[in-house]
Amino acid sequence: MKPYEHGGNVYDYEGEIIDFSSNINPLGVPEWIFDIIKKVDLTKYPDIKYRKLKEAISQYVGYSQENIIVGNGATELIHLFVRAFKVKRPLIPSPAFLEYERAVHINGGEPIYFRLEEDYGFKVNLAKLLLQMEEADSLIIGNPNNPTGQAIIREEIGILLKKAEILNIPVMIDEAFIEFMKDYKNYEALPLAKEHDKLFIVRAVTKFFGMPGLRLGYGIGSPSLIQKLEEYKEPWTVNALADAVGREIFKDEAYIEKTREYVNKEIEYMLYTLREIDYLVAFDTKVNFILLKLRTGRVNDLKQILLKKGILIRDASNFRYLDKSFFRVAIKRHEDNEKLIQALKEIDIKDLVEDKERVVI
Amino acid sequence: MKPYEHGGNVYDYEGEIIDFSSNINPLGVPEWIFDIIKKVDLTKYPDIKYRKLKEAISQYVGYSQENIIVGNGATELIHLFVRAFKVKRPLIPSPAFLEYERAVHINGGEPIYFRLEEDYGFKVNLAKLLLQMEEADSLIIGNPNNPTGQAIIREEIGILLKKAEILNIPVMIDEAFIEFMKDYKNYEALPLAKEHDKLFIVRAVTKFFGMPGLRLGYGIGSPSLIQKLEEYKEPWTVNALADAVGREIFKDEAYIEKTREYVNKEIEYMLYTLREIDYLVAFDTKVNFILLKLRTGRVNDLKQILLKKGILIRDASNFRYLDKSFFRVAIKRHEDNEKLIQALKEIDIKDLVEDKERVVI
């Protein structure tokens, strides 16, 4: 139940570092944010019901306030779902975001893992997944999934939800990254929340808007599901600053569109250039990060070499089913991405294997 | 397990309101806070280990970082204690802050309540409390206690802790308001954390510094207790802005001293003038709020009349062992306190009882 190592932990390192380990909007924070923050009245508790914030989210997602819950990042909502539904044996397609597993362990449970196969490009084999759901008390899916970058289209999500309904088990779909997708409209589960009482969709706000430091997420579900979650929720977890920013942020459609365009152009650039590097396998991705694999050597050595060049990557070896040859990089600004590519090209493979137990895959 | 009504909920009302329902530093936010907030880099996750923040707290409380945990207000830490120690049957001297009880209910438990007697000035009868501890799996105390304003001196806390040690049960002492006390040094449990492995002291930061909107609390305990809590903690719950402010706030000793002086002078003024009002009983207090009782009539009627005058009080009838005649007011700025006193003096008692079931106590 120990806290896991996550990305974004630049504080372990000294000096200027380009952080490819955390999957944040590369365009930075919209300028108007600071005008909002300056005006916040900190002498009041946040509205315990977050009415104005929920109203803003309501406009954005097209659901009414009784369908919406807000949280201290998506993470609070993930833990809340596990607690409220007393989740002990969820099925989790993996590798996956480590907090799913941790939330279940904290709650005294033990997940069942559905193995996403490398040979299958880490895509979900729907038939197999449906079969394995029989053993589970719930289903937890990252869509798109971290760290694989793969996603399940809505039609298939619909099939999973029908199965879940038959089994009468709750489903959490973590869409923390979905807004980075070019064709997110074919993937987001939003329209399905109308029909499925036990579907909980989790979204991150501050990640997409380049401000993970602010901590804001929200969730969508049926009124009965949301009410159940509220019963277990700690009060005031979204602070007054995140509340104030959240009320305005969804209106910035220009920023949203620009981000999507920028990120998707960079995904193409990154995949193309990464695939020119012989010692790497770059897996397909639908989102603002890429899973990579060393054909030879260990990521920890690569990580240390890159750190000396001021670049931090996410060692992905602590994800289930991945080993010491996997790492993840975020899509960043073009000039930063170029620096990463350049640094990777300069690597002498011998430095990754010399005098060390050779790992050939 | 429904969320409770707390104070500070000004959002239910329209127009300008002086909020006596939430117990916040009346001096407002120190000016330098805004310079800090402006400079925060929101594009990074907060340090998941909050090293610099813990360093600042460490200096303030005289314990090392391994004795310290930080949270999204004291509330997160209260819930965390209950979860980590699987608290099911704590003894809670009551009336008390409602989140203690709620945290236990969420966790599937049912507290035992130690009744703080009105006839005893809501003080703790130590011998009785010791006896009742035999039935409990833990002890949760607000010190000073909300809403009663009473406190237990450290010598007596020490006796409770020895008893807890014999019973081998954990103890949480919520000191969210302790820094408002004139003679807090005789009451704070800090020195006892060295000797008691299962003592957890919870402190609120942003309440004392007039910024409940920012959400920051911390807890102190033995390294083994803190480690246990960290295992159950959700990551990044303190956002980057609260983190940044928290690193500097304890250095503002002038503000801390000025607050203590101001509040304690106003306590004297308030008790003196409130006791001139015939229809009220004002209970003794050691801290920045006062529990009051109507000798006749119902608080809800009083609350509605005061709201029309732009004043919000805390109806205390949802606290255990209190009834419809109790309310709580915070100590605010002198000019606001005067307005409250004036408004209370103008009340015609008939408006509280006329045409209504008469409540005489």
Short mmCIF file of C-alpha atoms in Angstrom, two decimals, chain A residues 6-30 33-34 37 72-73 205-216 255 310-312 330 332 336, chain B residues 37 39-52 235-244 247:
data_model
loop_
_atom_site.label_atom_id
_atom_site.label_comp_id
_atom_site.label_asym_id
_atom_site.label_seq_id
_atom_site.Cartn_x
_atom_site.Cartn_y
_atom_site.Cartn_z
CA HIS A 6 4.59 8.58 -10.36
CA GLY A 7 5.76 10.81 -13.18
CA GLY A 8 6.17 14.53 -12.66
CA ASN A 9 8.50 14.14 -9.73
CA VAL A 10 11.10 16.69 -10.81
CA TYR A 11 11.82 17.49 -7.18
CA ASP A 12 14.12 14.47 -6.88
CA TYR A 13 16.55 16.19 -9.25
CA GLU A 14 18.54 19.36 -9.19
CA GLY A 15 19.02 21.98 -11.88
CA GLU A 16 16.95 22.88 -14.95
CA ILE A 17 15.13 19.88 -16.28
CA ILE A 18 12.79 19.32 -19.23
CA ASP A 19 10.17 17.04 -17.73
CA PHE A 20 8.99 14.38 -20.17
CA SER A 21 7.77 12.27 -17.26
CA SER A 22 4.46 14.06 -16.66
CA ASN A 23 1.73 14.21 -19.29
CA ILE A 24 0.74 17.84 -19.16
CA ASN A 25 -0.48 20.26 -21.84
CA PRO A 26 2.72 21.60 -23.43
CA LEU A 27 1.21 24.98 -24.28
CA GLY A 28 1.41 26.11 -20.68
CA VAL A 29 -1.21 27.90 -18.64
CA PRO A 30 -3.66 30.26 -20.40
CA ILE A 33 -5.73 32.37 -15.27
CA PHE A 34 -3.63 34.76 -13.21
CA ILE A 37 -6.40 33.83 -9.17
CA ASN A 72 -8.97 17.22 -5.93
CA GLY A 73 -7.74 16.02 -9.31
CA VAL A 205 -9.27 19.42 -15.64
CA THR A 206 -5.96 20.87 -14.63
CA LYS A 207 -3.89 18.34 -16.59
CA PHE A 208 -5.36 19.33 -19.93
CA PHE A 209 -5.09 23.01 -19.06
CA GLY A 210 -1.43 22.69 -18.15
CA MET A 211 -1.90 23.26 -14.41
CA PRO A 212 -1.54 20.01 -12.50
CA GLY A 213 -0.41 22.11 -9.54
CA LEU A 214 -3.95 23.47 -9.17
CA ARG A 215 -5.67 20.07 -8.64
CA LEU A 216 -9.12 19.87 -10.18
CA TYR A 255 -7.02 27.08 -26.11
CA GLY A 310 18.68 17.91 -18.43
CA ILE A 311 15.96 15.56 -19.63
CA LEU A 312 13.66 13.51 -17.37
CA ALA A 330 5.12 13.09 -22.81
CA LYS A 332 5.97 18.60 -25.14
CA ASP A 336 11.71 20.39 -26.39
CA ILE B 37 0.72 33.08 -5.04
CA LYS B 39 4.93 33.32 -8.48
CA VAL B 40 3.73 29.73 -8.19
CA ASP B 41 4.49 27.47 -11.15
CA LEU B 42 1.18 25.73 -11.77
CA THR B 43 2.56 23.71 -14.69
CA LYS B 44 4.24 21.30 -12.29
CA TYR B 45 2.68 18.79 -9.96
CA PRO B 46 3.25 19.66 -6.32
CA ASP B 47 6.20 17.74 -4.85
CA ILE B 48 4.48 14.46 -3.98
CA LYS B 49 6.63 14.31 -0.85
CA TYR B 50 6.12 18.02 0.06
CA ARG B 51 9.69 18.22 1.29
CA LYS B 52 10.03 22.01 1.50
CA PRO B 235 -1.24 11.87 -3.57
CA TRP B 236 -1.01 15.65 -4.33
CA THR B 237 -3.98 16.67 -2.17
CA VAL B 238 -2.29 19.94 -1.18
CA ASN B 239 -2.16 22.06 -4.29
CA ALA B 240 0.85 24.06 -5.45
CA LEU B 241 -0.52 27.35 -4.11
CA ALA B 242 -1.20 26.03 -0.60
CA ASP B 243 2.21 24.34 -0.71
CA ALA B 244 3.97 27.61 -1.60
CA ARG B 247 6.45 27.22 3.17
#
